[in-house]
Amino acid sequence: MKDTTLVFCRDVQQAGLVARTLRYREVNCLPLPFDTPAAEALLHKPGGIIIIADSYESDALDGLDFSLLSCGVPVLALGGAAAHLCSHFGGDFSVVGDEHTSVTLGLSNEPLFEEIDPGERKLGSLAELTLPEALEPIATATERVIGFKHRALDLYAMQYPIERNDPDAAQLLYNFAVNVCGAQPDWTDDAIIDRAVSRIREMAPKGRVLCAVSGGVDSAVCARLASMAVGDRLVCVFVETGLFRKDEPERVIRTYMETMGLVVAHVDASETFLRALSGVSSANDKERIASQLMTQVLIKQLNYDPEIRTIVKGTNFNDRLFGFAAEPAEKETPLGDVAVCEPINDLFKVEIRRLATALDLPAVITARQSFPSSGLALRVMGSVDAEKLQILREADAIFTEEILEGGHDRRLWQYYATLTYNPDRTGSYAVILRATQAAQNGAYSARLPFDVLERASERILADLPVVTRVVYDLTPSAHYGELE
C-alpha cells in the first residue's frame, strides 16, 4: 500500500499517538522499531517517513539508518530529530527553551503548514538552529529558526510537539502525509474490512479454518471477518479456562450462536489451567502460562480435526507495538503445516472497536472491557486457586452491577475488582475496587459517587464473609495507549 506513512520513534507511546492521529483522519500509518534498516522499511512501500526524537542528547538518533533520508521517500523530522539533522547536514544547534516556553510561531508558505495559523504558542524545549547552505528555513519561534527543508532532498524538519488533542499537530501530520507525500485518505472501515477478508482468503484457500473466541472484541471481529471470508468452513472454539467473570462463558456462547449466527464448540480446560497456575504469583508468569496453555489446547483441536488448515488469531497492533514485534504481513508464520493468520494485527484497539460496530456486532461485545489473557488470575494478587477465583468472581460481579445500575460505565475506561489477603486478619481477604477514566498520559482513578462505593462494599462484605476489607484504588495508571 503506497499510502502508508512509516514512523520511527523510540518512545512507543509517541509512535502510537502519531499513528492513531493519522489513522483517525483515514491515513494509514505504521510505527516501526527505530533501528529498522532502510531496506526492510521500504518493503512496506511507504509514501512518507516520520522520524521523531524527544532528546537533544548526542545519542538521540543512534541506530537510525540515515539512508532513509535519501531513499526517494519524503521525510519529516520532528522534535530533537530536527536539530540533529541540522547538525548532520553541517549546521549547528543550541537548546534555548524551557518547558512551556511562550513564543511567536512564524511559518513559511509551505503545503506542510496548510490550515495551521502562526502566532502565539507555548512550546516545550526548543533549539535554535544555525542552518548550513543545504537547508532553507521554513519555521521560526520568536525569530529563532526551528524548522527547515532540504534544498535537494525531499526532507522537512520541524520542532513541534505531537500531543493528544492538539488540532495543529494533527493537521501538521495530515499535511505531510497528504499534501507532501500524496497519500490518499482511504484508511476507512470498509477498506480495512475488505483488506482483512482478502488476507484470510489468501491464507485459507482450502480446508477448515479455526478461530478461538473469548468474548473479547478482538476475537469476535476475527470470527466475523473469517465467516465473511470462508463461510461455513469456519470452526469457532470457546475455551473455558476457569478464569472468566461470573456467567461470562454462557453469555459468550449464547451471543455467538444466537446473535452472530456462528456455531461455537465448547472446550472445558479449566482444570488444566488451574493446575498449571497453582502456586504461580508473578503477573508475567500468569500471562505466559495462560498463553502457552491456550496454544496447546488449539493444537489438540487440530489433532481432532485434520481438515483444519488455518488458524485465525486476534493479535492486535497494541500487542505488536508494545513488544515491537512489527513485521511485514507476509511474514505471518505457520504452525507446522497449518497457517496462522492475524487479520487485525495492524489495527489499534480503538480501531477494532470501531470495526466491530461497522460489522454490526452486538453491544455486549463492542462495549466489553479489555480483559487480560490470564483473566481473573491476573487480578488475584499472589498465587491462584479455585477458592480465590470464586471469591473474586462474586465481588467483581457485585461491583459491576452497581456501576451498571447507576449508568457510570459510559464514562469509565475500566472497572473491576482485585483480590488479596487482608494483612490484619489471618485467613481473610481484602477486595480492591478500581475504576479508571482515560487521560492524555495514562488513566486516572474515577471519582465515583460515594453511595456507589458504599453499596458495593456493603454487599461484598455481606455476601462474602471471608472478605473483611474493601478498599478503593486511587493509583493513577500509565500506558493507557498500550490498551487503546
XYZ file of C-alpha atoms in Angstrom:
484
model
C 0.000 0.000 0.000
C 1.806 3.136 -1.286
C -0.172 5.413 1.047
C 1.423 4.068 4.219
C 3.379 6.563 6.347
C 6.116 4.997 8.485
C 7.018 6.322 11.944
C 10.396 5.867 13.617
C 10.426 6.800 17.288
C 11.978 5.127 20.331
C 9.037 6.177 22.510
C 6.320 3.676 21.603
C 3.669 5.836 23.278
C 4.585 8.702 20.951
C 4.812 6.408 17.922
C 1.367 5.012 18.697
C -0.089 8.505 19.152
C 1.191 9.629 15.737
C -0.179 6.500 14.071
C -3.598 6.803 15.733
C -3.771 10.529 14.898
C -3.215 9.885 11.193
C -5.475 6.854 11.071
C -8.253 8.865 12.705
C -8.010 11.054 9.600
C -8.105 7.912 7.435
C -4.421 7.922 6.508
C -2.617 4.636 7.153
C 0.412 4.934 9.409
C 2.730 2.209 10.682
C 5.276 2.586 13.543
C 8.482 0.595 13.154
C 11.417 0.000 15.520
C 13.827 2.928 15.456
C 16.725 0.811 14.193
C 14.856 -0.833 11.306
C 17.190 -0.991 8.258
C 16.073 1.099 5.308
C 15.881 -1.945 3.027
C 13.443 -3.618 5.438
C 11.395 -0.449 5.923
C 10.997 0.002 2.178
C 9.337 -3.429 1.934
C 6.245 -1.653 3.310
C 6.264 0.576 0.174
C 5.868 3.774 2.196
C 4.650 7.065 0.805
C 6.325 9.019 3.611
C 8.577 8.655 6.649
C 8.321 10.449 10.011
C 11.326 10.480 12.364
C 10.837 11.657 15.963
C 13.328 12.194 18.781
C 12.408 13.880 22.062
C 16.003 14.344 23.173
C 18.728 16.781 22.146
C 21.395 14.452 23.577
C 24.138 13.358 21.205
C 22.859 9.772 21.003
C 19.243 10.721 20.126
C 19.478 9.308 16.589
C 21.748 6.352 17.353
C 20.570 3.286 15.456
C 18.691 5.226 12.779
C 19.535 4.177 9.222
C 20.414 7.556 7.681
C 19.989 6.167 4.173
C 16.248 6.673 4.824
C 16.866 10.382 4.209
C 17.809 9.792 0.581
C 15.683 6.772 -0.329
C 13.332 8.757 -2.574
C 10.540 8.959 0.022
C 9.556 12.299 1.661
C 10.801 12.586 5.257
C 9.502 14.696 8.170
C 11.755 15.029 11.232
C 10.118 16.211 14.445
C 11.357 17.393 17.856
C 15.004 16.773 18.623
C 15.377 14.889 15.331
C 15.117 18.232 13.507
C 18.029 19.683 15.465
C 20.203 16.611 14.990
C 19.546 16.516 11.246
C 20.532 20.173 11.061
C 23.856 19.147 12.613
C 24.068 16.089 10.323
C 23.971 18.315 7.243
C 26.714 20.626 8.557
C 24.776 23.084 10.705
C 24.564 23.545 14.441
C 22.007 23.968 17.210
C 21.789 25.243 20.777
C 18.965 24.493 23.203
C 17.371 27.769 24.345
C 13.856 26.971 25.546
C 12.494 25.593 28.788
C 9.272 23.623 29.183
C 6.172 25.546 28.018
C 8.126 28.466 26.556
C 5.820 31.121 25.081
C 6.890 32.005 21.533
C 5.574 33.682 18.424
C 5.439 30.993 15.764
C 6.268 32.027 12.202
C 5.524 29.674 9.295
C 6.505 29.973 5.641
C 4.070 29.373 2.791
C 4.516 25.597 2.558
C 1.980 22.786 1.937
C 3.224 21.367 5.244
C 1.586 24.268 7.119
C -1.738 24.486 5.313
C -4.590 25.467 7.702
C -2.141 25.994 10.581
C -2.165 29.576 11.851
C 1.078 31.188 13.052
C 1.072 33.296 16.196
C 1.425 32.828 19.939
C 2.251 29.303 21.123
C 3.555 27.567 24.220
C 6.115 25.024 23.133
C 8.390 22.699 25.038
C 12.177 22.746 24.888
C 13.448 24.277 21.663
C 16.815 24.525 19.955
C 17.873 27.486 17.862
C 19.156 26.173 14.548
C 22.113 27.517 12.607
C 21.445 26.246 9.111
C 24.087 25.211 6.567
C 23.764 26.162 2.901
C 21.906 22.924 2.071
C 18.982 23.808 4.339
C 16.336 26.503 3.966
C 14.388 27.926 6.959
C 10.605 27.357 6.993
C 9.647 27.988 10.635
C 10.687 30.370 13.411
C 9.871 30.814 17.093
C 10.214 34.467 18.096
C 12.642 34.895 15.161
C 14.746 31.848 16.077
C 14.873 29.211 13.310
C 13.200 25.984 14.493
C 12.290 24.333 11.185
C 13.772 23.808 7.734
C 13.607 21.921 4.462
C 16.449 20.479 2.414
C 17.157 22.249 -0.867
C 17.834 18.995 -2.766
C 16.219 16.195 -0.759
C 12.504 15.802 -0.059
C 13.162 16.418 3.645
C 11.326 18.619 6.143
C 12.120 19.194 9.807
C 10.094 20.970 12.462
C 10.389 21.315 16.239
C 6.711 20.973 17.031
C 5.415 18.555 19.678
C 2.809 15.964 18.700
C 0.365 15.850 21.599
C -3.022 14.271 22.119
C -5.993 16.535 21.259
C -3.845 19.201 19.556
C -5.590 20.093 16.250
C -2.500 21.840 14.831
C -0.311 18.803 15.495
C -2.884 16.577 13.794
C -3.064 18.998 10.859
C 0.740 19.037 10.533
C 0.842 15.242 10.281
C -2.067 15.184 7.829
C -0.480 17.890 5.666
C 2.745 15.934 5.445
C 1.046 12.656 4.547
C -1.496 14.079 2.096
C -0.115 17.404 0.781
C 3.579 16.470 0.703
C 3.537 12.693 0.215
C 0.323 12.483 -1.839
C -1.285 9.820 0.356
C -4.960 9.065 -0.221
C -7.093 9.168 2.960
C -8.576 5.736 2.335
C -7.967 4.020 5.692
C -11.733 3.563 6.086
C -13.724 0.844 7.816
C -14.830 -0.639 4.500
C -11.279 -0.688 3.154
C -9.961 -2.296 6.338
C -12.672 -4.967 6.232
C -12.017 -5.738 2.559
C -8.278 -5.951 3.233
C -8.708 -8.299 6.204
C -11.162 -10.568 4.369
C -8.779 -10.768 1.407
C -5.897 -11.655 3.716
C -7.870 -14.524 5.265
C -8.918 -15.846 1.847
C -5.308 -15.728 0.674
C -4.060 -17.694 3.653
C -7.021 -20.100 3.769
C -7.716 -21.109 0.169
C -8.935 -24.545 1.235
C -9.709 -26.653 4.285
C -11.373 -25.640 7.524
C -10.452 -22.507 9.482
C -10.177 -22.477 13.276
C -10.865 -19.307 15.276
C -10.619 -19.310 19.073
C -13.146 -16.896 20.608
C -13.073 -15.491 24.123
C -15.891 -12.961 24.201
C -13.447 -10.127 23.605
C -13.808 -7.699 20.741
C -10.579 -8.858 19.028
C -11.607 -12.494 18.614
C -15.203 -11.508 17.782
C -14.068 -9.256 14.929
C -11.767 -12.023 13.683
C -14.615 -14.535 13.789
C -16.912 -12.237 11.807
C -14.195 -11.491 9.235
C -13.347 -15.180 8.905
C -17.028 -16.003 8.435
C -17.231 -13.401 5.658
C -14.080 -14.848 4.066
C -14.664 -18.607 4.209
C -18.304 -19.102 5.178
C -19.146 -22.495 6.659
C -15.503 -23.604 6.529
C -15.089 -21.645 9.794
C -14.857 -23.523 13.112
C -15.186 -21.363 16.257
C -13.906 -22.721 19.585
C -14.507 -21.261 23.031
C -12.011 -22.495 25.629
C -13.296 -22.454 29.203
C -10.221 -21.550 31.232
C -11.975 -21.157 34.586
C -10.610 -17.598 34.636
C -13.647 -15.754 33.291
C -16.003 -13.410 35.111
C -19.315 -14.583 36.526
C -21.621 -16.183 33.916
C -19.326 -14.997 31.123
C -18.766 -18.338 29.317
C -22.513 -18.957 28.934
C -23.088 -15.378 27.816
C -20.309 -15.529 25.230
C -21.505 -18.773 23.636
C -25.106 -17.559 23.583
C -24.070 -14.300 21.898
C -22.096 -16.057 19.178
C -24.726 -18.656 18.432
C -27.960 -16.682 18.820
C -26.895 -13.152 17.839
C -23.978 -13.664 15.463
C -25.226 -16.928 13.942
C -21.933 -18.778 14.412
C -21.588 -22.315 15.731
C -19.185 -22.484 18.685
C -17.580 -25.621 20.104
C -17.093 -25.507 23.883
C -13.823 -26.935 25.277
C -13.575 -27.140 29.072
C -9.909 -26.801 30.043
C -10.488 -25.142 33.418
C -8.825 -27.901 35.438
C -5.746 -27.791 33.207
C -5.410 -24.013 33.582
C -5.963 -24.058 37.329
C -3.430 -26.837 37.824
C -0.806 -25.032 35.728
C -1.345 -21.734 37.574
C -1.286 -23.266 41.047
C 1.397 -21.569 43.148
C 2.229 -19.009 40.431
C 2.420 -15.454 41.786
C 4.138 -13.409 39.080
C 1.814 -11.488 36.753
C 4.159 -12.110 33.810
C 4.255 -15.833 34.543
C 0.455 -15.988 34.725
C 0.145 -14.328 31.318
C 2.849 -16.540 29.802
C 1.369 -19.779 31.154
C -2.164 -18.870 30.060
C -0.930 -18.059 26.561
C 1.057 -21.285 26.279
C -1.866 -23.381 27.502
C -4.222 -21.769 25.016
C -1.818 -22.674 22.216
C -1.663 -26.260 23.462
C -5.463 -26.500 23.553
C -5.674 -25.256 19.976
C -3.044 -27.755 18.855
C -5.176 -30.530 20.365
C -8.122 -29.249 18.347
C -6.015 -29.604 15.214
C -5.469 -33.255 16.057
C -9.222 -33.764 16.473
C -9.977 -32.173 13.093
C -7.328 -32.848 10.413
C -9.350 -30.779 7.931
C -8.251 -27.552 9.708
C -5.640 -25.858 7.546
C -5.619 -22.328 9.031
C -5.819 -20.757 12.497
C -7.113 -17.193 12.800
C -5.679 -15.281 15.770
C -6.832 -11.977 17.255
C -3.397 -10.397 17.730
C -3.818 -6.619 17.508
C -1.355 -3.823 16.836
C -1.080 -2.906 20.511
C 0.302 -6.424 21.112
C 2.862 -5.894 18.373
C 3.723 -2.257 19.011
C 4.389 -2.535 22.711
C 6.638 -5.505 22.161
C 7.836 -4.001 18.886
C 7.285 -7.242 17.042
C 6.084 -5.340 13.984
C 6.814 -7.258 10.804
C 5.636 -7.183 7.218
C 2.333 -9.042 6.890
C 3.805 -11.632 4.561
C 5.926 -12.946 7.443
C 2.926 -14.483 9.213
C 4.337 -17.761 10.491
C 2.942 -21.267 10.026
C 2.245 -23.777 12.812
C 3.509 -26.993 11.296
C 1.609 -27.250 8.032
C -1.242 -25.146 9.450
C -1.084 -21.446 8.560
C -1.544 -18.776 11.238
C -3.418 -15.706 10.041
C -3.637 -12.488 12.075
C -6.092 -10.315 10.108
C -6.218 -7.427 12.620
C -2.573 -7.332 13.633
C -2.170 -3.862 12.134
C -5.152 -2.338 13.976
C -5.170 -0.485 17.292
C -7.735 -1.449 19.908
C -9.785 1.677 19.267
C -9.902 0.811 15.556
C -11.016 -2.740 16.324
C -13.870 -1.445 18.478
C -14.930 0.855 15.662
C -14.688 -2.032 13.208
C -16.866 -4.152 15.499
C -19.601 -1.536 15.219
C -19.189 -1.391 11.430
C -19.578 -5.193 11.357
C -22.829 -4.937 13.378
C -21.503 -6.936 16.292
C -23.720 -6.830 19.401
C -23.116 -4.215 22.101
C -22.228 -6.898 24.653
C -19.063 -7.436 22.575
C -18.315 -3.920 21.302
C -18.598 -2.429 24.800
C -16.779 -5.239 26.642
C -13.870 -4.062 28.739
C -10.354 -5.111 27.896
C -9.623 -8.348 29.729
C -6.169 -9.913 30.284
C -5.368 -13.229 28.604
C -4.875 -14.767 32.036
C -8.287 -13.447 33.076
C -9.098 -13.231 36.769
C -5.805 -14.949 37.609
C -4.075 -11.634 36.918
C -6.429 -9.918 39.376
C -5.629 -12.297 42.210
C -2.563 -10.915 43.955
C -0.233 -13.797 44.661
C -0.949 -17.430 43.928
C -4.181 -18.605 42.320
C -6.613 -21.281 43.454
C -10.280 -22.122 42.868
C -11.478 -20.532 46.119
C -9.815 -17.185 45.409
C -11.151 -17.116 41.855
C -14.702 -17.762 43.074
C -14.493 -15.046 45.737
C -13.125 -12.565 43.195
C -15.734 -13.576 40.615
C -18.581 -12.755 43.045
C -17.012 -9.492 44.248
C -16.353 -8.351 40.684
C -19.964 -9.136 39.718
C -21.314 -7.061 42.622
C -19.136 -4.062 41.739
C -20.113 -4.350 38.063
C -23.805 -4.434 38.952
C -23.501 -1.224 40.980
C -21.578 0.508 38.179
C -24.154 -0.503 35.554
C -27.119 0.269 37.775
C -26.024 3.900 38.048
C -25.056 4.193 34.368
C -21.479 5.049 35.315
C -19.969 2.591 32.821
C -20.441 5.093 29.979
C -17.744 7.398 31.325
C -15.300 4.749 32.524
C -12.432 3.128 30.689
C -12.187 0.154 33.070
C -13.767 -1.045 36.299
C -13.041 -4.270 38.147
C -12.145 -5.885 41.464
C -8.842 -7.377 42.638
C -8.334 -9.852 45.475
C -5.548 -10.056 48.034
C -5.042 -11.265 51.611
C -6.082 -8.939 54.430
C -2.821 -8.460 56.360
C -4.746 -7.506 59.516
C -6.779 -10.697 59.819
C -5.329 -14.138 59.178
C -7.284 -16.283 56.730
C -9.399 -13.447 55.353
C -9.271 -11.399 52.175
C -9.379 -7.797 51.038
C -11.110 -6.688 47.840
C -9.671 -3.743 45.946
C -12.165 -1.900 43.740
C -10.808 0.033 40.782
C -12.452 2.309 38.216
C -10.480 4.495 35.824
C -11.016 7.132 33.166
C -8.702 7.738 30.243
C -6.329 10.704 30.348
C -3.716 12.095 27.961
C -0.769 10.316 29.561
C -2.477 7.300 31.129
C -5.587 6.701 33.169
C -6.681 8.170 36.484
C -8.940 6.946 39.244
C -12.573 7.850 38.598
C -14.431 9.926 41.197
C -17.332 7.567 41.634
C -20.269 8.709 43.801
C -19.673 7.613 47.371
C -23.007 5.801 47.570
C -21.938 3.504 44.710
C -18.765 2.519 46.541
C -20.651 2.213 49.820
C -23.307 -0.105 48.387
C -20.720 -2.253 46.605
C -18.674 -2.520 49.797
C -21.675 -3.401 51.980
C -22.865 -6.080 49.554
C -19.407 -7.662 49.198
C -18.906 -7.818 52.959
C -22.404 -9.242 53.498
C -22.330 -11.832 50.693
C -18.707 -12.895 51.138
C -17.942 -13.331 54.870
C -14.362 -14.365 54.111
C -13.785 -10.798 52.803
C -13.116 -8.480 55.745
C -11.941 -5.335 53.988
C -12.945 -3.419 50.848
C -10.836 -0.508 49.558
C -10.924 1.797 46.526
C -7.721 2.126 44.471
C -6.721 5.750 43.733
C -3.441 4.924 41.970
C -3.056 6.629 38.561
C -2.155 4.332 35.692
C 0.374 4.972 32.941
C 0.380 3.420 29.459
C -3.293 3.931 28.650
C -2.191 3.989 24.996
C -0.972 0.393 25.223
C -4.556 -0.789 25.529
C -6.244 1.690 23.264
